[in-house]
PDB file of N, CA and C in Angstrom:
ATOM      1  N   MET A   1      60.470 139.179 100.018  1.00  0.00           N
ATOM      2  CA  MET A   1      61.827 138.677 100.121  1.00  0.00           C
ATOM      3  C   MET A   1      61.770 137.144 100.155  1.00  0.00           C
ATOM      4  N   ALA A   2      62.692 136.520  99.455  1.00  0.00           N
ATOM      5  CA  ALA A   2      62.725 135.058  99.372  1.00  0.00           C
ATOM      6  C   ALA A   2      63.286 134.445 100.656  1.00  0.00           C
ATOM      7  N   ASP A   3      62.733 133.328 101.033  1.00  0.00           N
ATOM      8  CA  ASP A   3      63.213 132.552 102.164  1.00  0.00           C
ATOM      9  C   ASP A   3      64.313 131.629 101.632  1.00  0.00           C
ATOM     10  N   VAL A   4      65.555 131.925 101.940  1.00  0.00           N
ATOM     11  CA  VAL A   4      66.693 131.175 101.404  1.00  0.00           C
ATOM     12  C   VAL A   4      66.600 129.700 101.782  1.00  0.00           C
ATOM     13  N   PHE A   5      66.269 129.411 103.028  1.00  0.00           N
ATOM     14  CA  PHE A   5      66.158 128.023 103.463  1.00  0.00           C
ATOM     15  C   PHE A   5      65.123 127.282 102.623  1.00  0.00           C
ATOM     16  N   ALA A   6      63.982 127.905 102.399  1.00  0.00           N
ATOM     17  CA  ALA A   6      62.922 127.277 101.610  1.00  0.00           C
ATOM     18  C   ALA A   6      63.385 127.035 100.175  1.00  0.00           C
ATOM     19  N   GLU A   7      64.142 127.961  99.624  1.00  0.00           N
ATOM     20  CA  GLU A   7      64.653 127.802  98.258  1.00  0.00           C
ATOM     21  C   GLU A   7      65.663 126.658  98.188  1.00  0.00           C
ATOM     22  N   VAL A   8      66.538 126.551  99.181  1.00  0.00           N
ATOM     23  CA  VAL A   8      67.512 125.456  99.217  1.00  0.00           C
ATOM     24  C   VAL A   8      66.785 124.127  99.364  1.00  0.00           C
ATOM     25  N   LYS A   9      65.774 124.087 100.221  1.00  0.00           N
ATOM     26  CA  LYS A   9      64.994 122.859 100.395  1.00  0.00           C
ATOM     27  C   LYS A   9      64.331 122.468  99.084  1.00  0.00           C
ATOM     28  N   ARG A  10      63.787 123.441  98.365  1.00  0.00           N
ATOM     29  CA  ARG A  10      63.164 123.169  97.068  1.00  0.00           C
ATOM     30  C   ARG A  10      64.196 122.596  96.094  1.00  0.00           C
ATOM     31  N   ASP A  11      65.407 123.172  96.099  1.00  0.00           N
ATOM     32  CA  ASP A  11      66.482 122.664  95.236  1.00  0.00           C
ATOM     33  C   ASP A  11      66.871 121.237  95.609  1.00  0.00           C
ATOM     34  N   LEU A  12      66.968 120.960  96.910  1.00  0.00           N
ATOM     35  CA  LEU A  12      67.303 119.612  97.366  1.00  0.00           C
ATOM     36  C   LEU A  12      66.221 118.609  96.965  1.00  0.00           C
ATOM     37  N   ASP A  13      64.976 119.000  97.108  1.00  0.00           N
ATOM     38  CA  ASP A  13      63.872 118.120  96.711  1.00  0.00           C
ATOM     39  C   ASP A  13      63.940 117.826  95.213  1.00  0.00           C
ATOM     40  N   ALA A  14      64.243 118.834  94.416  1.00  0.00           N
ATOM     41  CA  ALA A  14      64.342 118.650  92.964  1.00  0.00           C
ATOM     42  C   ALA A  14      65.506 117.722  92.618  1.00  0.00           C
ATOM     43  N   ARG A  15      66.648 117.891  93.305  1.00  0.00           N
ATOM     44  CA  ARG A  15      67.799 117.009  93.057  1.00  0.00           C
ATOM     45  C   ARG A  15      67.476 115.574  93.457  1.00  0.00           C
ATOM     46  N   ASN A  16      66.751 115.413  94.545  1.00  0.00           N
ATOM     47  CA  ASN A  16      66.353 114.078  94.981  1.00  0.00           C
ATOM     48  C   ASN A  16      65.455 113.416  93.940  1.00  0.00           C
ATOM     49  N   GLU A  17      64.510 114.157  93.410  1.00  0.00           N
ATOM     50  CA  GLU A  17      63.628 113.623  92.373  1.00  0.00           C
ATOM     51  C   GLU A  17      64.423 113.246  91.130  1.00  0.00           C
ATOM     52  N   LEU A  18      65.368 114.087  90.733  1.00  0.00           N
ATOM     53  CA  LEU A  18      66.194 113.799  89.563  1.00  0.00           C
ATOM     54  C   LEU A  18      67.023 112.538  89.792  1.00  0.00           C
ATOM     55  N   GLY A  19      67.680 112.452  90.943  1.00  0.00           N
ATOM     56  CA  GLY A  19      68.488 111.279  91.254  1.00  0.00           C
ATOM     57  C   GLY A  19      67.659 110.015  91.300  1.00  0.00           C
ATOM     58  N   THR A  20      66.473 110.115  91.858  1.00  0.00           N
ATOM     59  CA  THR A  20      65.588 108.955  91.932  1.00  0.00           C
ATOM     60  C   THR A  20      65.192 108.493  90.540  1.00  0.00           C
ATOM     61  N   SER A  21      64.903 109.445  89.652  1.00  0.00           N
ATOM     62  CA  SER A  21      64.502 109.054  88.294  1.00  0.00           C
ATOM     63  C   SER A  21      65.698 108.534  87.492  1.00  0.00           C
ATOM     64  N   LEU A  22      66.883 109.094  87.702  1.00  0.00           N
ATOM     65  CA  LEU A  22      68.064 108.646  86.951  1.00  0.00           C
ATOM     66  C   LEU A  22      68.588 107.308  87.430  1.00  0.00           C
ATOM     67  N   TYR A  23      68.569 107.090  88.748  1.00  0.00           N
ATOM     68  CA  TYR A  23      69.210 105.905  89.317  1.00  0.00           C
ATOM     69  C   TYR A  23      68.228 104.888  89.885  1.00  0.00           C
ATOM     70  N   GLY A  24      66.919 105.148  89.728  1.00  0.00           N
ATOM     71  CA  GLY A  24      65.923 104.170  90.129  1.00  0.00           C
ATOM     72  C   GLY A  24      65.584 104.147  91.604  1.00  0.00           C
ATOM     73  N   GLY A  25      66.086 105.103  92.363  1.00  0.00           N
ATOM     74  CA  GLY A  25      65.771 105.159  93.784  1.00  0.00           C
ATOM     75  C   GLY A  25      66.608 106.221  94.458  1.00  0.00           C
ATOM     76  N   PRO A  26      66.351 106.445  95.731  1.00  0.00           N
ATOM     77  CA  PRO A  26      67.112 107.469  96.457  1.00  0.00           C
ATOM     78  C   PRO A  26      68.545 107.000  96.724  1.00  0.00           C
ATOM     79  N   LEU A  27      69.403 107.925  97.060  1.00  0.00           N
ATOM     80  CA  LEU A  27      70.772 107.602  97.414  1.00  0.00           C
ATOM     81  C   LEU A  27      70.768 106.716  98.652  1.00  0.00           C
ATOM     82  N   GLU A  28      71.499 105.645  98.593  1.00  0.00           N
ATOM     83  CA  GLU A  28      71.550 104.685  99.685  1.00  0.00           C
ATOM     84  C   GLU A  28      72.945 104.660 100.304  1.00  0.00           C
ATOM     85  N   VAL A  29      73.004 104.573 101.608  1.00  0.00           N
ATOM     86  CA  VAL A  29      74.278 104.517 102.325  1.00  0.00           C
ATOM     87  C   VAL A  29      75.077 103.290 101.911  1.00  0.00           C
ATOM     88  N   ILE A  30      74.390 102.192 101.611  1.00  0.00           N
ATOM     89  CA  ILE A  30      75.089 100.951 101.272  1.00  0.00           C
ATOM     90  C   ILE A  30      75.578 100.915  99.825  1.00  0.00           C
ATOM     91  N   ASP A  31      75.333 101.990  99.071  1.00  0.00           N
ATOM     92  CA  ASP A  31      75.831 102.086  97.706  1.00  0.00           C
ATOM     93  C   ASP A  31      77.337 101.846  97.713  1.00  0.00           C
ATOM     94  N   LYS A  32      77.850 101.215  96.690  1.00  0.00           N
ATOM     95  CA  LYS A  32      79.269 100.838  96.647  1.00  0.00           C
ATOM     96  C   LYS A  32      80.196 101.987  96.242  1.00  0.00           C
ATOM     97  N   ARG A  33      79.626 103.146  95.913  1.00  0.00           N
ATOM     98  CA  ARG A  33      80.477 104.265  95.513  1.00  0.00           C
ATOM     99  C   ARG A  33      81.286 104.795  96.689  1.00  0.00           C
ATOM    100  N   ASP A  34      82.411 105.385  96.374  1.00  0.00           N
ATOM    101  CA  ASP A  34      83.269 106.033  97.379  1.00  0.00           C
ATOM    102  C   ASP A  34      82.776 107.471  97.528  1.00  0.00           C
ATOM    103  N   TRP A  35      81.984 107.730  98.555  1.00  0.00           N
ATOM    104  CA  TRP A  35      81.338 109.034  98.700  1.00  0.00           C
ATOM    105  C   TRP A  35      82.336 110.154  98.909  1.00  0.00           C
ATOM    106  N   LEU A  36      83.444 109.897  99.555  1.00  0.00           N
ATOM    107  CA  LEU A  36      84.456 110.921  99.734  1.00  0.00           C
ATOM    108  C   LEU A  36      85.045 111.312  98.381  1.00  0.00           C
ATOM    109  N   LEU A  37      85.355 110.328  97.553  1.00  0.00           N
ATOM    110  CA  LEU A  37      85.880 110.612  96.215  1.00  0.00           C
ATOM    111  C   LEU A  37      84.836 111.328  95.372  1.00  0.00           C
ATOM    112  N   GLU A  38      83.586 110.889  95.442  1.00  0.00           N
ATOM    113  CA  GLU A  38      82.502 111.554  94.699  1.00  0.00           C
ATOM    114  C   GLU A  38      82.409 113.032  95.088  1.00  0.00           C
ATOM    115  N   ALA A  39      82.441 113.313  96.390  1.00  0.00           N
ATOM    116  CA  ALA A  39      82.347 114.690  96.875  1.00  0.00           C
ATOM    117  C   ALA A  39      83.544 115.517  96.411  1.00  0.00           C
ATOM    118  N   TYR A  40      84.728 114.930  96.463  1.00  0.00           N
ATOM    119  CA  TYR A  40      85.931 115.628  96.023  1.00  0.00           C
ATOM    120  C   TYR A  40      85.830 115.979  94.539  1.00  0.00           C
ATOM    121  N   GLN A  41      85.391 115.048  93.716  1.00  0.00           N
ATOM    122  CA  GLN A  41      85.252 115.312  92.286  1.00  0.00           C
ATOM    123  C   GLN A  41      84.201 116.384  92.027  1.00  0.00           C
ATOM    124  N   GLU A  42      83.111 116.358  92.785  1.00  0.00           N
ATOM    125  CA  GLU A  42      82.088 117.395  92.647  1.00  0.00           C
ATOM    126  C   GLU A  42      82.650 118.761  93.046  1.00  0.00           C
ATOM    127  N   ALA A  43      83.471 118.788  94.089  1.00  0.00           N
ATOM    128  CA  ALA A  43      84.088 120.043  94.529  1.00  0.00           C
ATOM    129  C   ALA A  43      85.017 120.580  93.454  1.00  0.00           C
ATOM    130  N   LEU A  44      85.750 119.706  92.801  1.00  0.00           N
ATOM    131  CA  LEU A  44      86.615 120.145  91.704  1.00  0.00           C
ATOM    132  C   LEU A  44      85.789 120.765  90.583  1.00  0.00           C
ATOM    133  N   ASP A  45      84.677 120.132  90.230  1.00  0.00           N
ATOM    134  CA  ASP A  45      83.785 120.694  89.210  1.00  0.00           C
ATOM    135  C   ASP A  45      83.289 122.069  89.639  1.00  0.00           C
ATOM    136  N   LEU A  46      82.909 122.204  90.905  1.00  0.00           N
ATOM    137  CA  LEU A  46      82.431 123.482  91.414  1.00  0.00           C
ATOM    138  C   LEU A  46      83.476 124.574  91.251  1.00  0.00           C
ATOM    139  N   VAL A  47      84.721 124.260  91.566  1.00  0.00           N
ATOM    140  CA  VAL A  47      85.794 125.246  91.428  1.00  0.00           C
ATOM    141  C   VAL A  47      85.929 125.687  89.974  1.00  0.00           C
ATOM    142  N   ILE A  48      85.827 124.755  89.042  1.00  0.00           N
ATOM    143  CA  ILE A  48      85.908 125.090  87.622  1.00  0.00           C
ATOM    144  C   ILE A  48      84.766 126.026  87.238  1.00  0.00           C
ATOM    145  N   TYR A  49      83.545 125.716  87.675  1.00  0.00           N
ATOM    146  CA  TYR A  49      82.391 126.559  87.355  1.00  0.00           C
ATOM    147  C   TYR A  49      82.546 127.952  87.949  1.00  0.00           C
ATOM    148  N   LEU A  50      83.029 128.029  89.188  1.00  0.00           N
ATOM    149  CA  LEU A  50      83.221 129.331  89.837  1.00  0.00           C
ATOM    150  C   LEU A  50      84.267 130.156  89.098  1.00  0.00           C
ATOM    151  N   ARG A  51      85.382 129.536  88.752  1.00  0.00           N
ATOM    152  CA  ARG A  51      86.457 130.241  88.046  1.00  0.00           C
ATOM    153  C   ARG A  51      85.967 130.724  86.683  1.00  0.00           C
ATOM    154  N   ALA A  52      85.245 129.880  85.964  1.00  0.00           N
ATOM    155  CA  ALA A  52      84.731 130.266  84.652  1.00  0.00           C
ATOM    156  C   ALA A  52      83.805 131.476  84.757  1.00  0.00           C
ATOM    157  N   GLU A  53      82.934 131.477  85.752  1.00  0.00           N
ATOM    158  CA  GLU A  53      82.008 132.610  85.905  1.00  0.00           C
ATOM    159  C   GLU A  53      82.752 133.876  86.305  1.00  0.00           C
ATOM    160  N   LEU A  54      83.721 133.752  87.190  1.00  0.00           N
ATOM    161  CA  LEU A  54      84.522 134.917  87.565  1.00  0.00           C
ATOM    162  C   LEU A  54      85.258 135.484  86.347  1.00  0.00           C
ATOM    163  N   MET A  55      85.794 134.606  85.512  1.00  0.00           N
ATOM    164  CA  MET A  55      86.477 135.050  84.299  1.00  0.00           C
ATOM    165  C   MET A  55      85.491 135.719  83.347  1.00  0.00           C
ATOM    166  N   ARG A  56      84.294 135.149  83.206  1.00  0.00           N
ATOM    167  CA  ARG A  56      83.282 135.729  82.330  1.00  0.00           C
ATOM    168  C   ARG A  56      82.904 137.141  82.779  1.00  0.00           C
ATOM    169  N   ARG A  57      82.831 137.333  84.074  1.00  0.00           N
ATOM    170  CA  ARG A  57      82.469 138.639  84.613  1.00  0.00           C
ATOM    171  C   ARG A  57      83.637 139.631  84.618  1.00  0.00           C
ATOM    172  N   GLY A  58      84.823 139.150  84.278  1.00  0.00           N
ATOM    173  CA  GLY A  58      85.999 140.015  84.290  1.00  0.00           C
ATOM    174  C   GLY A  58      86.477 140.323  85.687  1.00  0.00           C
ATOM    175  N   ALA A  59      86.048 139.514  86.650  1.00  0.00           N
ATOM    176  CA  ALA A  59      86.429 139.753  88.052  1.00  0.00           C
ATOM    177  C   ALA A  59      87.853 139.324  88.310  1.00  0.00           C
ATOM    178  N   ILE A  60      88.385 138.404  87.513  1.00  0.00           N
ATOM    179  CA  ILE A  60      89.781 137.978  87.650  1.00  0.00           C
ATOM    180  C   ILE A  60      90.351 137.719  86.274  1.00  0.00           C
TER     181      ILE A  60
END
């Protein structure tokens, strides 16, 4: 049986590596981006992906 926590940690590590390679370093608190707006936009994308998959499965 898979350890869910370990899998999430592996995913987080992979995202960190990707972000570091794309943006030249880890996410920094002093970054000028509006993190609340960034999170909101990501949440909107998530809702679209969830709805699309539900539609594909014929669940709704």
